[in-house]
Amino acid sequence: MSATIGTEFNMNVLVINSGSSSIKYQIFNMSDNSVPASGVIERIGEPQSSLKHRWLKADGEYAEISLTQYVADHKEGFQWITDVSEDTGLTKQLKELFGIGHRVVHGGEIFHEPTVINEKVIAAIREMVPLAPLHNPANLVAIEAALKAYPDVPQVAVFDTAFHQTMPPHAFHYAVPYELYNKYNVRRYGFHGTSHQFVSRQAAAYLGRPLKELDLITLHLGNGASAAAVKGGRSIDTSMGLTPLEGLIMGTRCGDIDPSLPFYIAQRSGMSMNDIDKMLNKESGLKGICGANDMREIISRAEENDVLAALSLDMFCYRIKKYIGAYYAVLGGTDAVIFTGGIGENAALVRKKCCEGLDGLGVSIDTEKNNSPSGEAREINRSASPVKVLVIPANEELEIAVQTVETILAAK
Ligand code: ADP
């Protein structure tokens, strides 16, 4: 668990989550999991890039600044982060970095665990680009820029897909010609692995039981959303597939649909496959039904009897309920259902609707506990309920920092 790392070692870890035009970063002090600095650069490559930087001052208070300047590429972005960190008194933290952890979206079948980055690892991440054409190139740019900026600091790739590599073949294969798996790596991979793993570990700590003994259903509900069945700490099924489009209904992604739908739409509308791909990823999900993908707006519109907002909310929760049922069967029962992510942590109404009518499975929510907001891990089930229902704040960055430390120590 994260807490034990801190008590034994005093170290700073930089965690980087790089998108095609953005870099999010956090420096963790692993002695107490505090964050002496964090921030985000957006609009890299555009005429005006922005940087928001938050840091812990010597007096123990946090300060925040917003800056703009032209940043041509990720390499310049790193230089900007270094400069701003030094300007704000964080030179020591950067000089003493124990490691850098990179979130990498696709590790294919090669990476089952976080891995210390070297030339071979970079080449393998590059090989996976066809599977994640938007994400892996951005991750690679950040890795190469960080290696140049911090050549002496060990760097670790933490893959979104790695946690789900324990899925058995009957769960990860699609029923399409088998040769597509060999030729084009067509199979289910799953994503959000770091988050599912993090909340599983946190749930075990909260319940005071060994993770190895627990059967868990984890629900990561943010703008992207996925469910996982976690048996003894290992993912045995998850709702996302070859890409993050499969499974639950999401902010703008459709989730499960009839695979014939794109062909039908193409025939009827003349839309190209590219346009349909964009529509299913960016114009569908909650947004496709009611025009909004912000759950706060959807709930408040639904409460004012907006029919399409209410429909999108019902569809979102119904899909989740179907996955809870499916994973209950897959696991042969469950010790806990865990909600995390912006929606899972904050939307009591969503949690209520997802669990409604599941008393037969032992899942039963206590209304008062469910309606009491908190930033802490907590249980919201009725005290007599055999299955725990937990709300656990997501912290993928902390999990990446922990895995970075564990991986570097194991490689030494
Ligand atoms: P991302 O996948 O982008 O990391 P988040 O985990 O931040 O997403 O979750 C974003 C979602 O959480 C949005 O739909 C947002 O409306 C929802 N959300 C955040 N706070 C609340 C709240 N208090 N009530 C309901 N939904 C919320």
Short mmCIF file of C-alpha atoms and ligand atoms in Angstrom, two decimals:
data_model
loop_
_atom_site.label_atom_id
_atom_site.label_comp_id
_atom_site.label_asym_id
_atom_site.label_seq_id
_atom_site.Cartn_x
_atom_site.Cartn_y
_atom_site.Cartn_z
CA MET A 1 0.00 0.00 0.00
CA SER A 2 1.02 3.57 -0.61
CA ALA A 3 1.33 4.43 3.07
CA THR A 4 4.20 2.00 3.76
CA ILE A 5 6.40 3.36 0.97
CA GLY A 6 6.31 6.78 2.54
CA THR A 7 7.31 5.71 6.01
CA GLU A 8 10.43 3.92 4.75
CA PHE A 9 11.70 6.30 2.08
CA ASN A 10 11.77 10.05 1.76
CA MET A 11 11.57 10.70 -1.95
CA ASN A 12 10.00 12.87 -4.65
CA VAL A 13 8.36 11.39 -7.71
CA LEU A 14 7.18 13.34 -10.75
CA VAL A 15 4.08 11.90 -12.42
CA ILE A 16 3.35 12.89 -16.01
CA ASN A 17 0.11 12.41 -17.90
CA SER A 18 0.66 13.68 -21.40
CA GLY A 19 -2.00 14.22 -24.05
CA SER A 20 -1.55 15.30 -27.65
CA SER A 21 -1.53 19.00 -26.72
CA SER A 22 -1.26 18.94 -22.94
CA ILE A 23 0.99 17.86 -20.08
CA LYS A 24 -0.46 17.27 -16.61
CA TYR A 25 2.10 16.84 -13.85
CA GLN A 26 2.31 16.27 -10.11
CA ILE A 27 5.30 16.02 -7.82
CA PHE A 28 4.62 13.65 -4.92
CA ASN A 29 6.58 13.60 -1.70
CA MET A 30 6.28 9.89 -0.99
CA SER A 31 7.03 10.29 2.71
CA ASP A 32 3.49 11.53 3.29
CA ASN A 33 1.91 11.43 -0.20
CA SER A 34 1.76 15.25 -0.19
CA VAL A 35 1.96 17.14 -3.48
CA PRO A 36 4.49 20.00 -3.33
CA ALA A 37 3.62 20.98 -6.91
CA SER A 38 1.14 20.17 -9.63
CA GLY A 39 -0.11 21.74 -12.79
CA VAL A 40 -1.13 21.49 -16.39
CA ILE A 41 0.09 22.96 -19.67
CA GLU A 42 -2.59 23.14 -22.33
CA ARG A 43 -2.73 24.09 -26.00
CA ILE A 44 0.88 23.07 -26.77
CA GLY A 45 1.71 24.07 -30.36
CA GLU A 46 -1.00 26.74 -30.52
CA PRO A 47 -0.18 30.46 -30.57
CA GLN A 48 -0.79 30.80 -26.84
CA SER A 49 -0.18 27.89 -24.51
CA SER A 50 -1.28 28.17 -20.90
CA LEU A 51 0.24 26.86 -17.71
CA LYS A 52 -1.54 26.54 -14.38
CA HIS A 53 0.86 25.76 -11.56
CA ARG A 54 0.05 25.12 -7.90
CA TRP A 55 2.74 24.76 -5.28
CA LEU A 56 3.33 24.45 -1.59
CA LYS A 57 5.07 27.53 -0.17
CA ALA A 58 7.55 27.48 2.70
CA ASP A 59 4.79 28.71 5.05
CA GLY A 60 2.74 25.56 4.36
CA GLU A 61 0.08 27.36 2.28
CA TYR A 62 -0.63 26.59 -1.39
CA ALA A 63 -0.25 29.25 -4.08
CA GLU A 64 -1.41 29.17 -7.71
CA ILE A 65 -0.38 31.00 -10.86
CA SER A 66 -1.70 31.03 -14.43
CA LEU A 67 0.75 31.93 -17.21
CA THR A 68 0.62 32.07 -20.99
CA GLN A 69 3.38 31.89 -23.60
CA TYR A 70 4.11 30.15 -26.88
CA VAL A 71 5.23 26.55 -26.36
CA ALA A 72 6.17 24.82 -29.61
CA ASP A 73 6.33 21.24 -28.36
CA HIS A 74 6.43 18.96 -25.31
CA LYS A 75 10.19 19.47 -24.90
CA GLU A 76 9.65 23.21 -24.45
CA GLY A 77 6.75 22.34 -22.19
CA PHE A 78 9.08 20.44 -19.85
CA GLN A 79 11.52 23.32 -19.84
CA TRP A 80 8.64 25.61 -18.85
CA ILE A 81 7.62 23.30 -16.00
CA THR A 82 11.24 23.14 -14.80
CA ASP A 83 11.64 26.94 -14.97
CA VAL A 84 8.37 27.64 -13.17
CA SER A 85 9.11 25.00 -10.54
CA GLU A 86 12.52 26.55 -9.87
CA ASP A 87 11.02 30.06 -9.82
CA THR A 88 8.55 28.90 -7.19
CA GLY A 89 11.21 27.40 -4.95
CA LEU A 90 10.92 23.76 -5.97
CA THR A 91 14.50 23.35 -7.21
CA LYS A 92 15.33 20.91 -4.41
CA GLN A 93 12.36 18.66 -5.26
CA LEU A 94 13.37 18.54 -8.93
CA LYS A 95 17.07 17.99 -8.17
CA GLU A 96 16.20 15.11 -5.87
CA LEU A 97 13.70 13.31 -8.06
CA PHE A 98 13.73 9.60 -7.23
CA GLY A 99 11.86 8.77 -10.39
CA ILE A 100 9.43 9.90 -13.05
CA GLY A 101 6.25 7.94 -13.73
CA HIS A 102 4.55 8.24 -17.12
CA ARG A 103 0.98 7.26 -17.75
CA VAL A 104 1.01 5.31 -21.01
CA VAL A 105 -2.36 4.40 -22.47
CA HIS A 106 -1.64 1.21 -24.43
CA GLY A 107 0.77 -1.52 -23.45
CA GLY A 108 -0.81 -4.15 -25.71
CA GLU A 109 -0.02 -7.71 -24.67
CA ILE A 110 3.63 -6.89 -24.05
CA PHE A 111 3.33 -5.00 -20.78
CA HIS A 112 1.67 -6.72 -17.85
CA GLU A 113 3.15 -4.40 -15.29
CA PRO A 114 4.87 -1.03 -14.95
CA THR A 115 8.27 -1.06 -16.61
CA VAL A 116 11.48 0.96 -16.32
CA ILE A 117 11.86 2.87 -19.58
CA ASN A 118 14.77 2.10 -21.91
CA GLU A 119 15.23 2.10 -25.69
CA LYS A 120 13.54 -1.31 -26.06
CA VAL A 121 10.52 -0.19 -24.04
CA ILE A 122 10.21 2.97 -26.14
CA ALA A 123 10.31 0.86 -29.32
CA ALA A 124 7.60 -1.45 -27.94
CA ILE A 125 5.36 1.50 -27.00
CA ARG A 126 5.87 2.76 -30.54
CA GLU A 127 4.80 -0.64 -31.92
CA MET A 128 1.52 -0.19 -30.07
CA VAL A 129 0.69 3.10 -31.83
CA PRO A 130 -1.81 1.50 -34.26
CA LEU A 131 -3.83 0.36 -31.21
CA ALA A 132 -3.89 3.87 -29.64
CA PRO A 133 -3.14 6.30 -32.46
CA LEU A 134 -4.08 9.43 -30.48
CA HIS A 135 -2.59 8.54 -27.12
CA ASN A 136 0.63 6.53 -27.46
CA PRO A 137 2.38 9.09 -29.71
CA ALA A 138 1.67 11.84 -27.15
CA ASN A 139 2.97 9.60 -24.35
CA LEU A 140 6.13 8.90 -26.37
CA VAL A 141 6.79 12.57 -27.02
CA ALA A 142 6.56 13.22 -23.27
CA ILE A 143 8.83 10.28 -22.43
CA GLU A 144 11.49 11.40 -24.88
CA ALA A 145 11.27 15.01 -23.71
CA ALA A 146 11.51 13.95 -20.06
CA LEU A 147 14.51 11.71 -20.78
CA LYS A 148 16.27 14.71 -22.33
CA ALA A 149 15.30 17.04 -19.50
CA TYR A 150 16.13 14.57 -16.68
CA PRO A 151 18.66 12.08 -18.15
CA ASP A 152 19.84 10.80 -14.77
CA VAL A 153 16.41 10.11 -13.28
CA PRO A 154 14.93 6.61 -13.74
CA GLN A 155 11.63 6.72 -15.60
CA VAL A 156 8.79 4.22 -15.50
CA ALA A 157 5.91 3.61 -17.90
CA VAL A 158 2.64 2.76 -16.14
CA PHE A 159 0.13 1.34 -18.60
CA ASP A 160 -3.66 1.82 -18.55
CA THR A 161 -4.04 -1.65 -20.01
CA ALA A 162 -1.58 -3.59 -17.82
CA PHE A 163 -3.90 -4.36 -14.90
CA HIS A 164 -6.35 -6.10 -17.25
CA GLN A 165 -3.73 -8.39 -18.80
CA THR A 166 -4.85 -11.03 -16.28
CA MET A 167 -8.20 -11.43 -18.09
CA PRO A 168 -8.63 -15.05 -19.23
CA PRO A 169 -8.90 -15.80 -22.98
CA HIS A 170 -12.64 -16.48 -22.79
CA ALA A 171 -13.10 -12.92 -21.51
CA PHE A 172 -10.68 -11.09 -23.79
CA HIS A 173 -11.37 -12.68 -27.19
CA TYR A 174 -13.99 -11.37 -29.59
CA ALA A 175 -15.96 -13.97 -31.51
CA VAL A 176 -14.50 -12.91 -34.85
CA PRO A 177 -12.12 -14.95 -37.06
CA TYR A 178 -9.27 -16.00 -34.78
CA GLU A 179 -6.64 -14.96 -37.30
CA LEU A 180 -7.49 -11.29 -36.64
CA TYR A 181 -6.00 -11.74 -33.18
CA ASN A 182 -2.73 -13.06 -34.59
CA LYS A 183 -2.58 -10.65 -37.52
CA TYR A 184 -3.85 -7.40 -36.02
CA ASN A 185 -3.89 -7.93 -32.22
CA VAL A 186 -7.70 -7.78 -32.22
CA ARG A 187 -8.84 -8.57 -28.67
CA ARG A 188 -10.21 -6.81 -25.61
CA TYR A 189 -7.56 -4.93 -23.60
CA GLY A 190 -9.48 -2.72 -21.16
CA PHE A 191 -8.36 0.67 -19.85
CA HIS A 192 -8.47 2.73 -16.62
CA GLY A 193 -6.39 -0.12 -15.16
CA THR A 194 -4.47 2.12 -12.79
CA SER A 195 -7.71 3.42 -11.31
CA HIS A 196 -9.32 -0.02 -10.94
CA GLN A 197 -6.14 -1.29 -9.29
CA PHE A 198 -5.89 1.74 -6.99
CA VAL A 199 -9.45 1.49 -5.68
CA SER A 200 -9.11 -2.29 -5.25
CA ARG A 201 -6.05 -1.79 -3.03
CA GLN A 202 -7.77 1.03 -1.16
CA ALA A 203 -10.89 -1.10 -0.65
CA ALA A 204 -8.80 -3.89 0.88
CA ALA A 205 -7.14 -1.37 3.20
CA TYR A 206 -10.54 0.13 4.11
CA LEU A 207 -12.10 -3.27 4.78
CA GLY A 208 -9.01 -4.42 6.67
CA ARG A 209 -8.85 -7.62 4.62
CA PRO A 210 -6.20 -9.07 2.31
CA LEU A 211 -6.86 -8.12 -1.32
CA LYS A 212 -6.21 -11.76 -2.28
CA GLU A 213 -9.40 -12.78 -0.47
CA LEU A 214 -11.69 -10.19 -2.05
CA ASP A 215 -14.06 -10.30 -5.01
CA LEU A 216 -14.72 -6.71 -6.10
CA ILE A 217 -16.77 -4.88 -8.71
CA THR A 218 -15.07 -1.56 -9.42
CA LEU A 219 -16.90 1.23 -11.25
CA HIS A 220 -14.81 4.12 -12.57
CA LEU A 221 -17.41 6.71 -13.57
CA GLY A 222 -15.93 9.93 -14.95
CA ASN A 223 -16.20 11.41 -18.41
CA GLY A 224 -14.83 8.07 -19.52
CA ALA A 225 -16.38 5.17 -17.62
CA SER A 226 -15.61 1.51 -17.14
CA ALA A 227 -16.39 -1.40 -14.83
CA ALA A 228 -14.11 -4.23 -13.77
CA ALA A 229 -14.47 -7.59 -12.04
CA VAL A 230 -11.47 -7.95 -9.71
CA LYS A 231 -10.86 -11.37 -8.15
CA GLY A 232 -8.15 -11.56 -5.49
CA GLY A 233 -6.58 -8.34 -6.79
CA ARG A 234 -6.55 -9.51 -10.43
CA SER A 235 -8.79 -8.12 -13.15
CA ILE A 236 -10.77 -10.98 -14.70
CA ASP A 237 -13.05 -8.86 -16.87
CA THR A 238 -13.61 -5.24 -17.75
CA SER A 239 -16.08 -3.31 -19.85
CA MET A 240 -13.74 -1.47 -22.24
CA GLY A 241 -12.34 -3.49 -25.10
CA LEU A 242 -10.01 -3.09 -28.07
CA THR A 243 -10.51 0.64 -27.57
CA PRO A 244 -12.07 2.71 -24.76
CA LEU A 245 -15.34 2.89 -26.72
CA GLU A 246 -16.85 -0.40 -25.55
CA GLY A 247 -18.90 -0.95 -22.42
CA LEU A 248 -20.60 1.64 -20.26
CA ILE A 249 -22.32 4.74 -21.62
CA MET A 250 -19.91 7.66 -21.22
CA GLY A 251 -19.87 11.45 -21.51
CA THR A 252 -19.53 11.41 -25.28
CA ARG A 253 -18.90 7.70 -26.07
CA CYS A 254 -21.67 5.26 -26.91
CA GLY A 255 -20.38 2.17 -25.10
CA ASP A 256 -21.91 -1.17 -26.18
CA ILE A 257 -23.92 -1.03 -29.39
CA ASP A 258 -24.93 -3.49 -32.07
CA PRO A 259 -21.75 -3.83 -34.16
CA SER A 260 -23.89 -3.47 -37.30
CA LEU A 261 -24.94 0.04 -36.36
CA PRO A 262 -22.00 1.82 -38.06
CA PHE A 263 -22.60 -0.05 -41.34
CA TYR A 264 -26.32 0.68 -41.20
CA ILE A 265 -25.68 4.40 -40.58
CA ALA A 266 -23.10 4.49 -43.38
CA GLN A 267 -25.61 2.97 -45.82
CA ARG A 268 -28.47 5.21 -44.78
CA SER A 269 -26.64 8.53 -44.38
CA GLY A 270 -23.59 8.23 -46.60
CA MET A 271 -21.38 9.19 -43.66
CA SER A 272 -17.80 7.98 -43.95
CA MET A 273 -16.38 5.42 -41.50
CA ASN A 274 -14.15 8.19 -40.11
CA ASP A 275 -17.13 10.44 -39.46
CA ILE A 276 -19.04 7.61 -37.79
CA ASP A 277 -16.00 6.79 -35.65
CA LYS A 278 -15.89 10.43 -34.57
CA MET A 279 -19.63 10.46 -33.90
CA LEU A 280 -19.49 7.35 -31.70
CA ASN A 281 -16.52 8.73 -29.72
CA LYS A 282 -17.31 12.42 -29.49
CA GLU A 283 -21.00 13.00 -30.19
CA SER A 284 -22.66 10.02 -28.52
CA GLY A 285 -23.12 8.82 -24.93
CA LEU A 286 -24.87 11.24 -22.58
CA LYS A 287 -24.16 14.11 -24.97
CA GLY A 288 -25.69 12.26 -27.89
CA ILE A 289 -28.95 11.72 -26.01
CA CYS A 290 -29.46 15.04 -24.22
CA GLY A 291 -26.81 17.42 -25.61
CA ALA A 292 -24.80 17.61 -22.36
CA ASN A 293 -22.05 15.45 -20.94
CA ASP A 294 -21.65 17.15 -17.58
CA MET A 295 -23.48 14.95 -15.05
CA ARG A 296 -24.21 17.93 -12.77
CA GLU A 297 -26.10 19.64 -15.58
CA ILE A 298 -27.89 16.43 -16.55
CA ILE A 299 -29.07 15.76 -13.00
CA SER A 300 -30.33 19.30 -12.51
CA ARG A 301 -32.12 19.23 -15.89
CA ALA A 302 -33.61 15.80 -15.08
CA GLU A 303 -34.89 17.17 -11.77
CA GLU A 304 -36.64 19.91 -13.76
CA ASN A 305 -38.38 17.24 -15.85
CA ASP A 306 -36.20 17.56 -18.95
CA VAL A 307 -37.20 14.33 -20.71
CA LEU A 308 -33.96 13.71 -22.62
CA ALA A 309 -31.75 14.51 -19.63
CA ALA A 310 -33.79 12.04 -17.56
CA LEU A 311 -33.54 9.45 -20.35
CA SER A 312 -29.75 9.80 -20.60
CA LEU A 313 -29.46 9.45 -16.81
CA ASP A 314 -31.68 6.34 -16.82
CA MET A 315 -29.68 4.80 -19.68
CA PHE A 316 -26.35 5.55 -17.98
CA CYS A 317 -27.41 3.90 -14.71
CA TYR A 318 -29.21 0.98 -16.36
CA ARG A 319 -26.08 0.04 -18.30
CA ILE A 320 -24.02 0.12 -15.09
CA LYS A 321 -26.59 -2.05 -13.32
CA LYS A 322 -26.37 -4.62 -16.12
CA TYR A 323 -22.59 -4.78 -15.67
CA ILE A 324 -22.92 -5.12 -11.87
CA GLY A 325 -25.19 -8.12 -12.49
CA ALA A 326 -22.85 -9.59 -15.09
CA TYR A 327 -19.77 -9.22 -12.91
CA TYR A 328 -21.60 -10.58 -9.87
CA ALA A 329 -22.13 -13.73 -11.96
CA VAL A 330 -18.57 -13.73 -13.30
CA LEU A 331 -17.08 -13.43 -9.80
CA GLY A 332 -19.59 -15.82 -8.21
CA GLY A 333 -20.73 -13.13 -5.77
CA THR A 334 -18.99 -10.00 -4.58
CA ASP A 335 -17.65 -8.55 -1.34
CA ALA A 336 -17.99 -4.94 -2.45
CA VAL A 337 -19.19 -2.66 -5.22
CA ILE A 338 -16.91 0.37 -5.47
CA PHE A 339 -17.77 3.74 -6.98
CA THR A 340 -15.00 6.11 -8.07
CA GLY A 341 -14.38 8.93 -10.61
CA GLY A 342 -16.04 12.36 -10.76
CA ILE A 343 -19.54 10.88 -11.12
CA GLY A 344 -19.01 7.82 -8.92
CA GLU A 345 -17.64 9.95 -6.07
CA ASN A 346 -20.08 12.84 -6.26
CA ALA A 347 -23.39 11.82 -7.82
CA ALA A 348 -25.46 10.19 -5.05
CA LEU A 349 -28.43 9.92 -7.41
CA VAL A 350 -26.39 7.88 -9.90
CA ARG A 351 -25.18 5.52 -7.15
CA LYS A 352 -28.75 5.10 -5.92
CA LYS A 353 -30.14 4.35 -9.38
CA CYS A 354 -27.32 1.89 -10.21
CA CYS A 355 -27.98 -0.14 -7.05
CA GLU A 356 -31.78 0.08 -6.99
CA GLY A 357 -33.44 -3.33 -7.00
CA LEU A 358 -30.23 -5.24 -6.29
CA ASP A 359 -31.24 -6.25 -2.75
CA GLY A 360 -31.54 -9.83 -4.05
CA LEU A 361 -27.77 -9.74 -4.70
CA GLY A 362 -27.13 -8.33 -1.23
CA VAL A 363 -26.48 -4.83 -2.56
CA SER A 364 -28.45 -2.28 -0.59
CA ILE A 365 -27.70 1.43 -0.12
CA ASP A 366 -28.33 3.49 3.03
CA THR A 367 -29.95 6.71 1.80
CA GLU A 368 -28.50 8.93 4.49
CA LYS A 369 -24.95 7.62 4.09
CA ASN A 370 -25.25 7.85 0.31
CA ASN A 371 -26.38 11.47 0.51
CA SER A 372 -23.58 12.59 2.86
CA PRO A 373 -20.76 13.99 0.74
CA SER A 374 -17.17 13.34 1.78
CA GLY A 375 -13.74 13.41 0.19
CA GLU A 376 -12.73 10.27 2.10
CA ALA A 377 -13.15 6.57 1.34
CA ARG A 378 -16.43 5.50 2.93
CA GLU A 379 -19.16 2.86 2.91
CA ILE A 380 -22.72 3.72 1.92
CA ASN A 381 -24.42 0.31 2.27
CA ARG A 382 -27.03 -0.49 4.90
CA SER A 383 -25.34 -1.97 7.95
CA ALA A 384 -27.13 -5.31 7.42
CA SER A 385 -26.20 -5.45 3.73
CA PRO A 386 -23.95 -8.47 2.99
CA VAL A 387 -22.23 -6.62 0.14
CA LYS A 388 -20.34 -3.43 0.97
CA VAL A 389 -20.94 -0.45 -1.28
CA LEU A 390 -17.89 1.83 -1.12
CA VAL A 391 -17.11 5.28 -2.46
CA ILE A 392 -13.36 5.69 -2.92
CA PRO A 393 -11.80 8.85 -4.36
CA ALA A 394 -9.79 8.13 -7.50
CA ASN A 395 -6.12 9.01 -7.43
CA GLU A 396 -4.51 7.55 -10.53
CA GLU A 397 -1.53 9.88 -10.16
CA LEU A 398 -0.73 8.61 -6.67
CA GLU A 399 -1.03 5.02 -7.87
CA ILE A 400 1.37 5.84 -10.74
CA ALA A 401 3.80 7.38 -8.21
CA VAL A 402 3.58 4.31 -5.97
CA GLN A 403 4.06 1.92 -8.88
CA THR A 404 6.99 4.03 -10.12
CA VAL A 405 8.74 3.69 -6.77
CA GLU A 406 7.97 -0.04 -6.50
CA THR A 407 9.23 -0.66 -10.04
CA ILE A 408 12.47 1.28 -9.59
CA LEU A 409 13.19 -0.43 -6.27
CA ALA A 410 12.47 -3.87 -7.74
CA ALA A 411 14.85 -3.19 -10.65
CA LYS A 412 17.73 -2.18 -8.36
P1 ADP B 1 -12.40 12.54 -16.42
O1 ADP B 1 -12.78 11.23 -17.02
O2 ADP B 1 -12.38 13.66 -17.41
O3 ADP B 1 -11.20 12.47 -15.49
P2 ADP B 1 -13.88 13.06 -13.96
O4 ADP B 1 -13.52 11.83 -13.21
O5 ADP B 1 -13.30 14.35 -13.51
O6 ADP B 1 -13.67 12.88 -15.52
O7 ADP B 1 -15.48 13.18 -13.94
C1 ADP B 1 -16.15 14.13 -14.67
C2 ADP B 1 -17.63 13.93 -14.45
O8 ADP B 1 -17.93 14.00 -13.04
C3 ADP B 1 -18.49 14.97 -15.15
O9 ADP B 1 -19.60 14.34 -15.77
C4 ADP B 1 -18.97 15.81 -13.98
O10 ADP B 1 -20.20 16.39 -14.25
C5 ADP B 1 -19.10 14.77 -12.90
N1 ADP B 1 -19.20 15.40 -11.58
C6 ADP B 1 -18.27 16.11 -10.93
N2 ADP B 1 -18.78 16.59 -9.75
C7 ADP B 1 -20.07 16.18 -9.69
C8 ADP B 1 -21.13 16.34 -8.75
N3 ADP B 1 -20.97 17.03 -7.64
N4 ADP B 1 -22.32 15.75 -9.03
C9 ADP B 1 -22.49 15.04 -10.15
N5 ADP B 1 -21.53 14.84 -11.08
C10 ADP B 1 -20.34 15.40 -10.85
#
